[in-house]
Coordinates of C-alpha atoms in Angstrom, one line a residue:
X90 CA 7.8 2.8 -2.0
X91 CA 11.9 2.3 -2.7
X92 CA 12.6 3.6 1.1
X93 CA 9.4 1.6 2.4
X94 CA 10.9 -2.0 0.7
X95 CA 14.7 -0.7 1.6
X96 CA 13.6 -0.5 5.2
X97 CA 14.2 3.1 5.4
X98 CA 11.0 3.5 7.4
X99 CA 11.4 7.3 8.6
X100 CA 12.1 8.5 4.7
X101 CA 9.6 6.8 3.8
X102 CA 6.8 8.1 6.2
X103 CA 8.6 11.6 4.7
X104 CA 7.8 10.6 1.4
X105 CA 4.2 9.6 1.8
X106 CA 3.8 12.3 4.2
X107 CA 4.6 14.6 0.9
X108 CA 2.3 12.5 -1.2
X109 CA -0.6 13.2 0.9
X110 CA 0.3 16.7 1.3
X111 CA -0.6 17.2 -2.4
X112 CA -3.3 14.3 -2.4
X113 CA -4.9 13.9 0.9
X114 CA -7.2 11.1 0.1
X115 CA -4.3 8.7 -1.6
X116 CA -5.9 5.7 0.0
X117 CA -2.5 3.5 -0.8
X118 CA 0.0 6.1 0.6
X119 CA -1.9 6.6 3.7
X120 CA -1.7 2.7 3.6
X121 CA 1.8 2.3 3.6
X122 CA 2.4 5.0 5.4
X123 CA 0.2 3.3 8.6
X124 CA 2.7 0.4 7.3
X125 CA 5.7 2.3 8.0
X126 CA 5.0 4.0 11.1
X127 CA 3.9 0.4 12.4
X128 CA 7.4 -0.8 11.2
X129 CA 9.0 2.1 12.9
X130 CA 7.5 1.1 16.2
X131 CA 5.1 4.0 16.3
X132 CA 1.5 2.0 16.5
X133 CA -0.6 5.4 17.5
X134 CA 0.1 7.0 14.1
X135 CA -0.3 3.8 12.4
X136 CA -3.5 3.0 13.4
X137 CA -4.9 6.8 12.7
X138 CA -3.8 6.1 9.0
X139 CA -5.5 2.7 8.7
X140 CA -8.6 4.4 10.4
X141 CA -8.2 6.9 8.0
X142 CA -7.6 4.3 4.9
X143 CA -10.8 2.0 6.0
X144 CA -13.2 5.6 6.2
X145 CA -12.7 5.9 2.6
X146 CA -11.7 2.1 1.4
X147 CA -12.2 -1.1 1.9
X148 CA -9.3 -2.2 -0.4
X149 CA -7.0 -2.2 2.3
X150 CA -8.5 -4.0 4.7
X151 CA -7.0 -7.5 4.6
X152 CA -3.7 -5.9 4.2
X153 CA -4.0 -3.5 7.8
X154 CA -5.5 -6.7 9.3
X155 CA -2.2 -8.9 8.4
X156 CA -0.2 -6.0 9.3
X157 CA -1.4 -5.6 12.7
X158 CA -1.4 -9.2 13.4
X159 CA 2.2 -9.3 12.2
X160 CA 3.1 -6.3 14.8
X161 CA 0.5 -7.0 17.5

């Protein structure tokens, strides 16, 4: 999450990308990860990981919502 808050958006998709390398259903690195891939300007991949996120959660929900309002 450091790169993710530092705005370090690529490292940080890196770094979750690792995460769910080990841990494929890490509900809150796929989260942010959609997050950062949004931030980065790459919507596609962001909404495949919130897709991903709501399959399995629904304790992300209001956050994707704000997060593609935010970026719409």
């Amino acid at each position: 999450l450091a790169r993710y808050h530092q705005q370090s958006y690529g490292a940080a998709i890196t770094d979750f990308s690792a995460v769910l390398t080990r841990s494929p259903d890490h509900a809150s690195a796929r989260y942010h990860r959609g997050k950062a891939y949004l931030l980065a300007g790459d919507r596609e991949e962001a909404l495949s990981d919130f897709e991903q996120v709501r399959a399995h959660s629904t304790t992300f929900d209001q956050g994707i919502e704000t997060a593609l309002e935010q970026h719409n």
